[in-house]
């Protein structure tokens, strides 16, 4: 059970160190617990942990979060990506951690080869299965999968053709992808300076 | 500007001990803070303090550029204080100068001391302070704006940082100098306080004060900082409590 209170600001007292344990968005100073971010405090009654749910949260890559990532490498059983930003508030994930999608977590049916579903450089939308230190992702879900891709031959943007087919806007080449329902609708992905979002 | 003869120096204190703008010696100029005013920045704040107008924007934590400045144990705080060319009477040559470099450094260091930089290693937190209109005390106004902007950006910090200057005009200590008092006064001591711990994270002095005067000046400044602290908190509350729980956050 969680108990919440009104808005707190950085430096506002939340309780004493004897009664509560400091969680995310809080810190302990001289025997008391204070908020370190602006947001709403929550007390987890079982663990007696107080945390502050920030109004403007810095993404933390924890289980269940939805993020945008860029495909960096395709291994036989594993897709290696860089996690760029939160899909909820668009905010950059500090440190750009690597995220991996195992072949069994790419879609809910059998995947023969990951190369048939993704290509290096694709922007994907994925859900986090487990956070730090090894970020594991899944692309199983209607809105998850590739949201932006470019032609392997001529590097022009690919347009959505049918369910799992994309077509090059310049050379007409067709490519297979695990396409998200948001393909082509994501116009701006905040991320690295090298981000090649279309 | 013409030569400044004795005649040109304004009367800084009148017979009743009131200042040039009618304030008492330990009275602040009117201060108005607005949080979250910019769309593109992660966090922002606008401060109108007397005739000062200062905008602060915060980005991050984000990638460090240039890369070699990145630190493996903490986020780097990159602060830039800049005065608009139209912020002063005579057009200021735009861009970095010695003064703005110094102010960027002291403000950045003051704010770094309250930020939990260890939580975001290998990233940078960018703080951009633009002075649109200046009337003495812009480094304090910038710091006040920047700390509200940081809280607005959701960057973990131990406390907000209020700042104010105390000076000496016509032989008396005065809180929060305005331009004439700064120009023709005897001393100017800007300071920034962390209210929670009582630490001063910025303290500079220009001009001359005795040791006892400095002690009194710091006491006056600390009291002023506590008033500013309340205004900073009020600004953030006003901006965010209504949108989320229909008013009155306790």
CSV table of C-alpha atoms in Angstrom, one decimal:
chain,number,residue,atom,x,y,z
A,1,UNK,CA,0.0,0.0,0.0
A,2,UNK,CA,1.2,3.5,-0.8
A,3,UNK,CA,0.4,6.6,1.0
A,4,UNK,CA,0.8,10.0,-0.7
A,5,UNK,CA,0.9,13.6,0.4
A,6,UNK,CA,0.9,16.9,-1.4
A,7,UNK,CA,3.6,18.5,-3.5
A,8,UNK,CA,7.1,18.8,-1.9
A,9,UNK,CA,10.1,20.7,-3.1
A,10,UNK,CA,13.9,19.9,-2.8
A,11,UNK,CA,15.0,20.3,0.8
A,12,UNK,CA,11.6,19.8,2.3
A,13,UNK,CA,11.5,17.4,5.3
A,14,UNK,CA,9.7,14.0,4.8
A,15,UNK,CA,10.3,12.3,8.1
A,16,UNK,CA,13.1,11.1,10.4
A,17,UNK,CA,15.6,8.4,9.6
A,18,UNK,CA,14.3,6.3,12.5
A,19,UNK,CA,10.8,6.0,11.1
A,20,UNK,CA,11.5,5.8,7.3
A,21,UNK,CA,14.1,4.7,4.9
A,22,UNK,CA,15.2,7.0,2.1
A,23,UNK,CA,14.1,5.9,-1.4
A,24,UNK,CA,14.4,7.6,-4.8
A,25,UNK,CA,14.1,11.3,-4.9
A,26,UNK,CA,15.1,11.7,-1.2
A,27,UNK,CA,18.2,12.0,0.9
A,28,UNK,CA,19.2,11.7,4.5
A,29,UNK,CA,20.9,14.5,6.3
A,30,UNK,CA,21.5,14.7,10.0
A,31,UNK,CA,19.0,12.0,11.0
A,32,UNK,CA,16.2,13.3,8.9
A,33,UNK,CA,14.9,12.6,5.4
A,34,UNK,CA,14.4,15.3,2.8
A,35,UNK,CA,13.1,15.5,-0.7
A,36,UNK,CA,15.7,16.0,-3.4
A,37,UNK,CA,13.3,16.6,-6.3
A,38,UNK,CA,10.0,18.4,-6.8
A,39,UNK,CA,7.1,15.9,-6.7
A,40,UNK,CA,4.8,13.9,-4.6
A,41,UNK,CA,6.0,11.8,-1.7
A,42,UNK,CA,5.0,8.2,-1.4
A,43,UNK,CA,5.5,5.9,1.6
A,44,UNK,CA,5.7,2.1,0.9
A,45,UNK,CA,4.2,0.9,4.1
A,46,UNK,CA,5.8,-2.6,4.0
A,47,UNK,CA,9.4,-1.5,3.6
A,48,UNK,CA,8.9,1.9,5.3
A,49,UNK,CA,10.6,3.5,2.3
A,50,UNK,CA,9.7,7.1,1.4
A,51,UNK,CA,10.3,8.2,-2.1
A,52,UNK,CA,9.3,11.2,-4.2
A,53,UNK,CA,7.6,10.7,-7.5
A,54,UNK,CA,9.1,13.6,-9.5
A,55,UNK,CA,6.9,15.9,-11.6
A,56,UNK,CA,9.7,16.1,-14.2
A,57,UNK,CA,11.3,12.7,-13.9
A,58,UNK,CA,14.7,11.8,-15.2
A,59,UNK,CA,14.2,8.4,-16.9
A,60,UNK,CA,15.7,5.6,-14.8
A,61,UNK,CA,15.3,2.5,-17.0
A,62,UNK,CA,13.3,0.4,-14.5
A,63,UNK,CA,11.0,-2.5,-15.3
A,64,UNK,CA,7.9,-1.6,-17.3
A,65,UNK,CA,9.3,1.7,-18.7
A,66,UNK,CA,8.8,2.3,-22.4
A,67,UNK,CA,11.8,3.8,-24.2
A,68,UNK,CA,13.2,4.6,-27.6
A,69,UNK,CA,16.4,2.9,-28.6
A,70,UNK,CA,18.7,2.7,-31.6
A,71,UNK,CA,19.9,-0.6,-33.0
A,72,UNK,CA,23.6,-0.8,-32.9
A,73,UNK,CA,24.4,-4.4,-33.7
A,74,UNK,CA,22.6,-7.7,-34.5
A,75,UNK,CA,24.0,-10.8,-33.0
A,76,UNK,CA,22.6,-14.3,-33.8
A,77,UNK,CA,20.5,-14.4,-30.7
A,78,UNK,CA,20.6,-10.8,-29.5
A,79,UNK,CA,19.8,-7.3,-30.6
A,80,UNK,CA,22.1,-4.7,-29.1
A,81,UNK,CA,20.8,-1.2,-28.8
A,82,UNK,CA,21.5,2.1,-27.2
A,83,UNK,CA,18.7,3.3,-25.0
A,84,UNK,CA,18.1,7.0,-25.9
A,85,UNK,CA,15.1,8.4,-24.2
A,86,UNK,CA,11.8,7.8,-22.4
A,87,UNK,CA,8.8,7.3,-24.6
A,88,UNK,CA,6.6,8.9,-21.9
A,89,UNK,CA,8.2,12.3,-21.5
A,90,UNK,CA,10.8,12.2,-24.2
A,91,UNK,CA,13.6,12.9,-21.7
A,92,UNK,CA,17.1,11.6,-22.4
A,93,UNK,CA,18.2,8.6,-20.4
A,94,UNK,CA,21.4,9.7,-18.7
A,95,UNK,CA,24.5,7.8,-19.8
A,96,UNK,CA,22.8,6.1,-22.7
A,97,UNK,CA,22.9,2.5,-21.4
A,98,UNK,CA,23.1,-0.5,-23.8
A,99,UNK,CA,19.8,-2.4,-24.0
A,100,UNK,CA,19.5,-5.9,-25.4
A,101,UNK,CA,16.5,-7.7,-26.9
A,102,UNK,CA,16.9,-11.5,-26.9
A,103,UNK,CA,15.5,-13.3,-29.9
A,104,UNK,CA,12.8,-14.9,-27.8
A,105,UNK,CA,11.6,-11.5,-26.6
A,106,UNK,CA,11.4,-9.8,-30.1
A,107,UNK,CA,7.9,-10.9,-31.0
A,108,UNK,CA,5.3,-13.4,-29.7
A,109,UNK,CA,5.8,-15.8,-32.6
A,110,UNK,CA,8.9,-17.6,-33.8
A,111,UNK,CA,11.8,-15.5,-35.0
A,112,UNK,CA,14.0,-17.2,-37.6
A,113,UNK,CA,16.6,-14.5,-37.9
A,114,UNK,CA,16.8,-11.1,-36.2
A,115,UNK,CA,18.0,-9.6,-39.4
A,116,UNK,CA,14.5,-10.2,-40.9
A,117,UNK,CA,13.0,-8.0,-38.1
A,118,UNK,CA,15.6,-5.3,-37.6
A,119,UNK,CA,18.5,-3.5,-39.2
A,120,UNK,CA,21.4,-1.6,-37.7
A,121,UNK,CA,20.4,2.1,-37.3
A,122,UNK,CA,16.7,1.5,-36.8
A,123,UNK,CA,14.9,3.4,-34.1
A,124,UNK,CA,12.8,1.1,-32.0
A,125,UNK,CA,10.3,1.5,-29.3
A,126,UNK,CA,10.7,-1.1,-26.5
A,127,UNK,CA,9.7,-2.0,-23.0
A,128,UNK,CA,12.1,-2.6,-20.3
A,129,UNK,CA,12.1,-6.1,-18.7
A,130,UNK,CA,14.9,-5.5,-16.3
A,131,UNK,CA,16.9,-2.3,-15.5
A,132,UNK,CA,20.4,-1.7,-14.3
A,133,UNK,CA,23.0,-3.1,-14.6
A,134,UNK,CA,22.0,-5.2,-17.7
A,135,UNK,CA,19.1,-3.5,-19.4
A,136,UNK,CA,16.9,-6.1,-21.1
A,137,UNK,CA,14.2,-5.0,-23.5
A,138,UNK,CA,11.2,-6.6,-25.3
A,139,UNK,CA,9.5,-5.5,-28.5
A,140,UNK,CA,6.5,-7.8,-27.9
A,141,UNK,CA,3.4,-5.5,-28.2
A,142,UNK,CA,1.3,-3.7,-30.7
A,143,UNK,CA,3.0,-0.3,-30.4
A,144,UNK,CA,6.5,-1.7,-29.9
A,145,UNK,CA,9.0,-2.5,-32.6
A,146,UNK,CA,10.6,-0.4,-35.3
A,147,UNK,CA,9.4,3.3,-35.4
A,148,UNK,CA,11.9,4.7,-37.9
A,149,UNK,CA,14.2,3.0,-40.5
A,150,UNK,CA,16.3,3.7,-43.6
A,151,UNK,CA,16.9,1.8,-46.7
A,152,UNK,CA,19.9,-0.6,-46.6
A,153,UNK,CA,20.9,0.2,-50.1
A,154,UNK,CA,20.5,4.0,-50.5
A,155,UNK,CA,19.8,5.2,-47.0
A,156,UNK,CA,16.6,7.0,-47.9
A,157,UNK,CA,13.7,6.8,-45.4
A,158,UNK,CA,11.5,3.8,-45.6
A,159,UNK,CA,7.7,4.2,-45.9
A,160,UNK,CA,5.2,1.8,-44.4
A,161,UNK,CA,3.8,-0.6,-47.0
A,162,UNK,CA,1.9,-3.4,-45.3
A,163,UNK,CA,2.0,-5.1,-41.9
A,164,UNK,CA,5.6,-6.1,-41.8
A,165,UNK,CA,6.9,-4.6,-45.1
A,166,UNK,CA,8.6,-1.2,-45.7
A,167,UNK,CA,9.4,0.3,-49.0
A,168,UNK,CA,12.2,2.7,-49.9
A,169,UNK,CA,11.0,6.2,-50.9
A,170,UNK,CA,13.8,6.6,-53.4
A,171,UNK,CA,14.8,3.2,-54.9
A,172,UNK,CA,11.6,1.2,-54.2
A,173,UNK,CA,13.5,-1.6,-52.4
A,174,UNK,CA,11.3,-3.6,-50.0
A,175,UNK,CA,12.5,-4.5,-46.6
A,176,UNK,CA,11.1,-6.7,-43.8
A,177,UNK,CA,10.8,-5.2,-40.3
A,178,UNK,CA,9.0,-5.8,-37.1
A,179,UNK,CA,7.0,-2.6,-37.5
A,180,UNK,CA,5.4,-0.8,-34.6
A,181,UNK,CA,1.9,0.7,-34.9
A,182,UNK,CA,3.7,4.1,-34.4
A,183,UNK,CA,5.9,3.7,-37.5
A,184,UNK,CA,6.5,7.1,-39.1
A,185,UNK,CA,4.5,8.9,-36.4
A,186,UNK,CA,7.5,9.5,-34.1
A,187,UNK,CA,8.9,12.7,-35.5
A,188,UNK,CA,11.4,13.7,-32.9
A,189,UNK,CA,13.6,11.4,-30.7
A,190,UNK,CA,15.8,13.3,-28.3
A,191,UNK,CA,19.0,11.6,-27.8
A,192,UNK,CA,22.6,11.7,-28.9
A,193,UNK,CA,24.1,14.3,-31.2
A,194,UNK,CA,24.6,11.4,-33.6
A,195,UNK,CA,20.9,10.5,-33.4
A,196,UNK,CA,19.7,9.9,-36.9
A,197,UNK,CA,15.9,10.1,-36.2
A,198,UNK,CA,13.9,11.1,-39.2
B,1,UNK,CA,29.8,58.8,-20.5
B,2,UNK,CA,30.8,62.2,-19.2
B,3,UNK,CA,33.2,62.7,-16.3
B,4,UNK,CA,31.8,61.9,-12.9
B,5,UNK,CA,32.3,64.9,-10.8
B,6,UNK,CA,31.4,65.2,-7.1
B,7,UNK,CA,28.1,66.9,-8.1
B,8,UNK,CA,27.0,63.9,-10.2
B,9,UNK,CA,27.1,61.5,-7.3
B,10,UNK,CA,23.5,61.0,-6.2
B,11,UNK,CA,22.5,61.3,-2.6
B,12,UNK,CA,22.5,57.6,-1.6
B,13,UNK,CA,20.8,58.1,1.8
B,14,UNK,CA,18.4,60.8,2.7
B,15,UNK,CA,17.9,62.5,6.1
B,16,UNK,CA,15.4,59.8,7.2
B,17,UNK,CA,17.8,57.1,6.4
B,18,UNK,CA,15.8,56.0,3.3
B,19,UNK,CA,17.6,54.9,0.2
B,20,UNK,CA,17.4,56.4,-3.3
B,21,UNK,CA,14.4,54.3,-4.2
B,22,UNK,CA,12.7,54.8,-0.8
B,23,UNK,CA,13.8,51.5,0.7
B,24,UNK,CA,15.0,50.8,4.3
B,25,UNK,CA,18.5,49.6,4.7
B,26,UNK,CA,17.5,46.0,5.1
B,27,UNK,CA,14.7,45.9,2.6
B,28,UNK,CA,14.8,43.9,-0.6
B,29,UNK,CA,13.7,45.1,-4.0
B,30,UNK,CA,10.5,43.6,-5.1
B,31,UNK,CA,11.2,40.0,-6.4
B,32,UNK,CA,9.0,38.0,-8.8
B,33,UNK,CA,9.9,34.5,-9.9
B,34,UNK,CA,8.2,32.4,-12.5
B,35,UNK,CA,9.1,28.7,-12.9
B,36,UNK,CA,8.8,26.6,-16.1
B,37,UNK,CA,8.5,29.4,-18.6
B,38,UNK,CA,10.4,27.9,-21.5
B,39,UNK,CA,9.1,25.0,-23.7
B,40,UNK,CA,12.3,23.6,-25.1
B,41,UNK,CA,14.5,23.6,-22.0
B,42,UNK,CA,14.2,20.8,-19.4
B,43,UNK,CA,13.7,23.4,-16.7
B,44,UNK,CA,13.5,27.1,-16.7
B,45,UNK,CA,12.8,30.2,-14.6
B,46,UNK,CA,12.3,33.9,-15.1
B,47,UNK,CA,13.2,36.4,-12.4
B,48,UNK,CA,12.3,40.0,-12.1
B,49,UNK,CA,14.1,41.6,-9.2
B,50,UNK,CA,13.8,45.3,-9.0
B,51,UNK,CA,14.9,46.4,-12.5
B,52,UNK,CA,16.8,43.2,-13.2
B,53,UNK,CA,15.3,40.7,-15.6
B,54,UNK,CA,17.0,37.3,-15.8
B,55,UNK,CA,16.1,34.1,-17.6
B,56,UNK,CA,17.6,30.8,-16.6
B,57,UNK,CA,17.3,27.5,-18.5
B,58,UNK,CA,18.6,24.0,-17.6
B,59,UNK,CA,19.3,21.0,-19.7
B,60,UNK,CA,20.3,17.5,-18.7
B,61,UNK,CA,21.6,15.2,-17.5
B,62,UNK,CA,22.8,14.7,-21.1
B,63,UNK,CA,25.9,13.7,-23.0
B,64,UNK,CA,29.1,15.7,-22.4
B,65,UNK,CA,30.5,17.7,-25.2
B,66,UNK,CA,33.5,17.8,-25.7
B,67,UNK,CA,33.8,14.3,-24.6
B,68,UNK,CA,37.2,14.7,-22.7
B,69,UNK,CA,35.4,16.9,-20.2
B,70,UNK,CA,33.3,14.0,-19.0
B,71,UNK,CA,33.9,12.6,-15.5
B,72,UNK,CA,33.5,9.0,-14.6
B,73,UNK,CA,32.3,9.7,-11.0
B,74,UNK,CA,30.0,12.6,-11.4
B,75,UNK,CA,28.0,14.8,-13.7
B,76,UNK,CA,29.8,18.0,-14.8
B,77,UNK,CA,28.0,21.2,-14.2
B,78,UNK,CA,28.4,23.5,-17.2
B,79,UNK,CA,27.2,27.0,-16.3
B,80,UNK,CA,27.1,30.0,-18.6
B,81,UNK,CA,26.2,33.5,-17.5
B,82,UNK,CA,25.7,35.9,-20.3
B,83,UNK,CA,24.5,39.5,-20.5
B,84,UNK,CA,22.4,40.6,-23.4
B,85,UNK,CA,24.0,43.5,-25.4
B,86,UNK,CA,20.9,45.5,-24.6
B,87,UNK,CA,20.9,44.8,-20.9
B,88,UNK,CA,22.9,47.8,-19.9
B,89,UNK,CA,22.8,51.6,-20.7
B,90,UNK,CA,25.6,51.5,-23.2
B,91,UNK,CA,25.6,48.6,-25.6
B,92,UNK,CA,27.6,45.7,-24.2
B,93,UNK,CA,29.8,43.9,-26.6
B,94,UNK,CA,28.2,40.5,-26.8
B,95,UNK,CA,29.8,37.3,-25.8
B,96,UNK,CA,32.2,36.0,-23.2
B,97,UNK,CA,34.4,38.4,-21.3
B,98,UNK,CA,36.4,38.1,-18.1
B,99,UNK,CA,33.5,39.2,-15.9
B,100,UNK,CA,31.0,36.7,-17.3
B,101,UNK,CA,33.5,33.9,-17.1
B,102,UNK,CA,34.1,34.6,-13.5
B,103,UNK,CA,30.4,34.8,-12.7
B,104,UNK,CA,29.8,31.5,-14.7
B,105,UNK,CA,32.4,29.8,-12.6
B,106,UNK,CA,31.2,31.0,-9.2
B,107,UNK,CA,27.5,30.3,-9.9
B,108,UNK,CA,28.3,26.9,-11.4
B,109,UNK,CA,30.4,25.9,-8.3
B,110,UNK,CA,27.7,27.3,-5.9
B,111,UNK,CA,25.0,25.2,-7.6
B,112,UNK,CA,27.2,22.1,-7.9
B,113,UNK,CA,27.5,22.0,-4.2
B,114,UNK,CA,23.8,21.3,-3.8
B,115,UNK,CA,23.3,19.0,-6.8
B,116,UNK,CA,23.7,15.2,-6.3
B,117,UNK,CA,26.1,15.0,-9.2
B,118,UNK,CA,27.3,11.5,-8.3
B,119,UNK,CA,23.9,10.2,-9.3
B,120,UNK,CA,24.5,10.8,-13.0
B,121,UNK,CA,28.2,10.0,-13.9
B,122,UNK,CA,29.4,10.7,-17.4
B,123,UNK,CA,26.8,13.3,-18.1
B,124,UNK,CA,26.6,17.1,-18.0
B,125,UNK,CA,24.1,19.4,-16.5
B,126,UNK,CA,23.9,22.6,-18.5
B,127,UNK,CA,22.8,25.9,-16.8
B,128,UNK,CA,22.3,28.9,-19.0
B,129,UNK,CA,21.7,32.3,-17.5
B,130,UNK,CA,20.7,35.2,-19.7
B,131,UNK,CA,20.6,38.7,-18.2
B,132,UNK,CA,18.0,40.7,-20.2
B,133,UNK,CA,18.1,43.8,-18.1
B,134,UNK,CA,20.7,44.6,-15.5
B,135,UNK,CA,20.5,46.8,-12.4
B,136,UNK,CA,23.1,45.5,-10.0
B,137,UNK,CA,23.0,42.1,-8.4
B,138,UNK,CA,22.6,40.1,-11.5
B,139,UNK,CA,24.8,37.3,-10.4
B,140,UNK,CA,22.5,36.8,-7.4
B,141,UNK,CA,19.4,37.1,-9.6
B,142,UNK,CA,21.0,34.6,-12.0
B,143,UNK,CA,21.7,32.1,-9.2
B,144,UNK,CA,18.2,32.5,-7.8
B,145,UNK,CA,16.7,31.8,-11.2
B,146,UNK,CA,19.1,28.9,-12.0
B,147,UNK,CA,18.3,27.1,-8.8
B,148,UNK,CA,14.5,27.4,-9.4
B,149,UNK,CA,15.2,26.1,-13.0
B,150,UNK,CA,17.2,23.2,-11.7
B,151,UNK,CA,14.3,22.2,-9.3
B,152,UNK,CA,11.9,22.6,-12.3
B,153,UNK,CA,14.0,20.3,-14.3
B,154,UNK,CA,13.7,17.6,-11.7
B,155,UNK,CA,17.5,17.3,-11.1
B,156,UNK,CA,18.1,16.0,-7.6
B,157,UNK,CA,19.4,18.7,-5.3
B,158,UNK,CA,19.7,19.0,-1.5
B,159,UNK,CA,18.1,22.5,-1.4
B,160,UNK,CA,17.3,25.6,-3.3
B,161,UNK,CA,19.9,28.3,-3.3
B,162,UNK,CA,18.8,31.9,-2.5
B,163,UNK,CA,21.4,34.7,-3.1
B,164,UNK,CA,21.6,38.4,-2.3
B,165,UNK,CA,24.2,41.1,-2.1
B,166,UNK,CA,24.8,43.4,0.9
B,167,UNK,CA,26.7,46.6,0.3
B,168,UNK,CA,27.9,49.7,2.0
B,169,UNK,CA,26.4,53.0,1.0
B,170,UNK,CA,27.1,56.3,2.6
B,171,UNK,CA,28.8,54.5,5.4
B,172,UNK,CA,25.9,52.2,6.2
B,173,UNK,CA,25.3,48.6,5.4
B,174,UNK,CA,22.5,48.1,3.0
B,175,UNK,CA,20.7,44.9,1.6
B,176,UNK,CA,20.3,44.3,-2.1
B,177,UNK,CA,22.0,47.2,-3.8
B,178,UNK,CA,20.6,48.8,-6.8
B,179,UNK,CA,22.7,50.3,-9.6
B,180,UNK,CA,23.5,53.7,-8.2
B,181,UNK,CA,24.4,52.2,-4.8
B,182,UNK,CA,26.6,49.7,-6.4
B,183,UNK,CA,28.4,52.3,-8.6
B,184,UNK,CA,28.9,55.0,-5.9
B,185,UNK,CA,28.8,52.9,-2.8
B,186,UNK,CA,31.9,51.7,-0.8
B,187,UNK,CA,31.4,47.9,-0.9
B,188,UNK,CA,29.4,45.1,-2.5
B,189,UNK,CA,29.3,41.6,-1.0
B,190,UNK,CA,27.2,39.1,-2.9
B,191,UNK,CA,26.5,35.8,-1.1
B,192,UNK,CA,24.5,32.6,-1.7
B,193,UNK,CA,23.1,30.4,1.1
B,194,UNK,CA,22.0,26.8,1.4
B,195,UNK,CA,19.3,27.4,4.0
B,196,UNK,CA,19.2,23.7,5.1
B,197,UNK,CA,22.8,23.5,6.2
B,198,UNK,CA,23.4,27.2,6.7
B,199,UNK,CA,26.4,27.0,4.4
B,200,UNK,CA,27.5,30.0,2.3
B,201,UNK,CA,28.2,28.6,-1.2
B,202,UNK,CA,29.1,32.0,-2.7
B,203,UNK,CA,30.8,34.9,-1.0
B,204,UNK,CA,32.6,37.6,-2.8
B,205,UNK,CA,33.6,41.2,-1.9
B,206,UNK,CA,34.3,44.3,-3.8
B,207,UNK,CA,35.4,47.4,-2.1
B,208,UNK,CA,36.2,47.8,1.6
B,209,UNK,CA,34.6,46.7,4.8
B,210,UNK,CA,35.8,46.2,8.3
B,211,UNK,CA,35.8,42.8,9.8
B,212,UNK,CA,32.8,43.6,12.0
B,213,UNK,CA,31.0,45.2,9.1
B,214,UNK,CA,31.5,42.0,7.1
B,215,UNK,CA,30.1,39.9,9.9
B,216,UNK,CA,27.0,42.1,10.1
B,217,UNK,CA,26.7,42.1,6.3
B,218,UNK,CA,26.7,38.3,6.3
B,219,UNK,CA,24.0,38.3,8.9
B,220,UNK,CA,21.9,40.7,6.9
B,221,UNK,CA,22.4,38.7,3.8
B,222,UNK,CA,21.5,35.4,5.4
B,223,UNK,CA,18.2,37.0,6.6
B,224,UNK,CA,17.6,38.3,3.1
B,225,UNK,CA,18.3,34.9,1.7
B,226,UNK,CA,15.7,33.3,3.9
B,227,UNK,CA,13.1,35.7,2.5
B,228,UNK,CA,14.1,34.9,-1.1
B,229,UNK,CA,14.0,31.2,-0.3
B,230,UNK,CA,10.3,31.5,0.5
B,231,UNK,CA,9.7,33.3,-2.8
B,232,UNK,CA,11.5,30.6,-4.7
B,233,UNK,CA,9.5,27.9,-3.1
B,234,UNK,CA,6.3,29.8,-3.6
B,235,UNK,CA,7.1,30.2,-7.4
B,236,UNK,CA,7.5,26.4,-7.8
B,237,UNK,CA,4.4,25.6,-5.8
B,238,UNK,CA,2.4,28.1,-7.7
B,239,UNK,CA,3.5,26.6,-11.0
B,240,UNK,CA,2.9,23.0,-10.2
B,241,UNK,CA,0.6,22.3,-7.3
B,242,UNK,CA,-2.5,23.4,-9.1
B,243,UNK,CA,-2.0,21.4,-12.2
B,244,UNK,CA,-1.7,18.2,-10.3
B,245,UNK,CA,-3.9,18.1,-7.3
B,246,UNK,CA,-6.4,20.9,-7.9
B,247,UNK,CA,-4.8,23.5,-5.7
B,248,UNK,CA,-3.6,23.6,-2.2
B,249,UNK,CA,-0.7,21.3,-1.8
B,250,UNK,CA,0.3,21.1,1.9
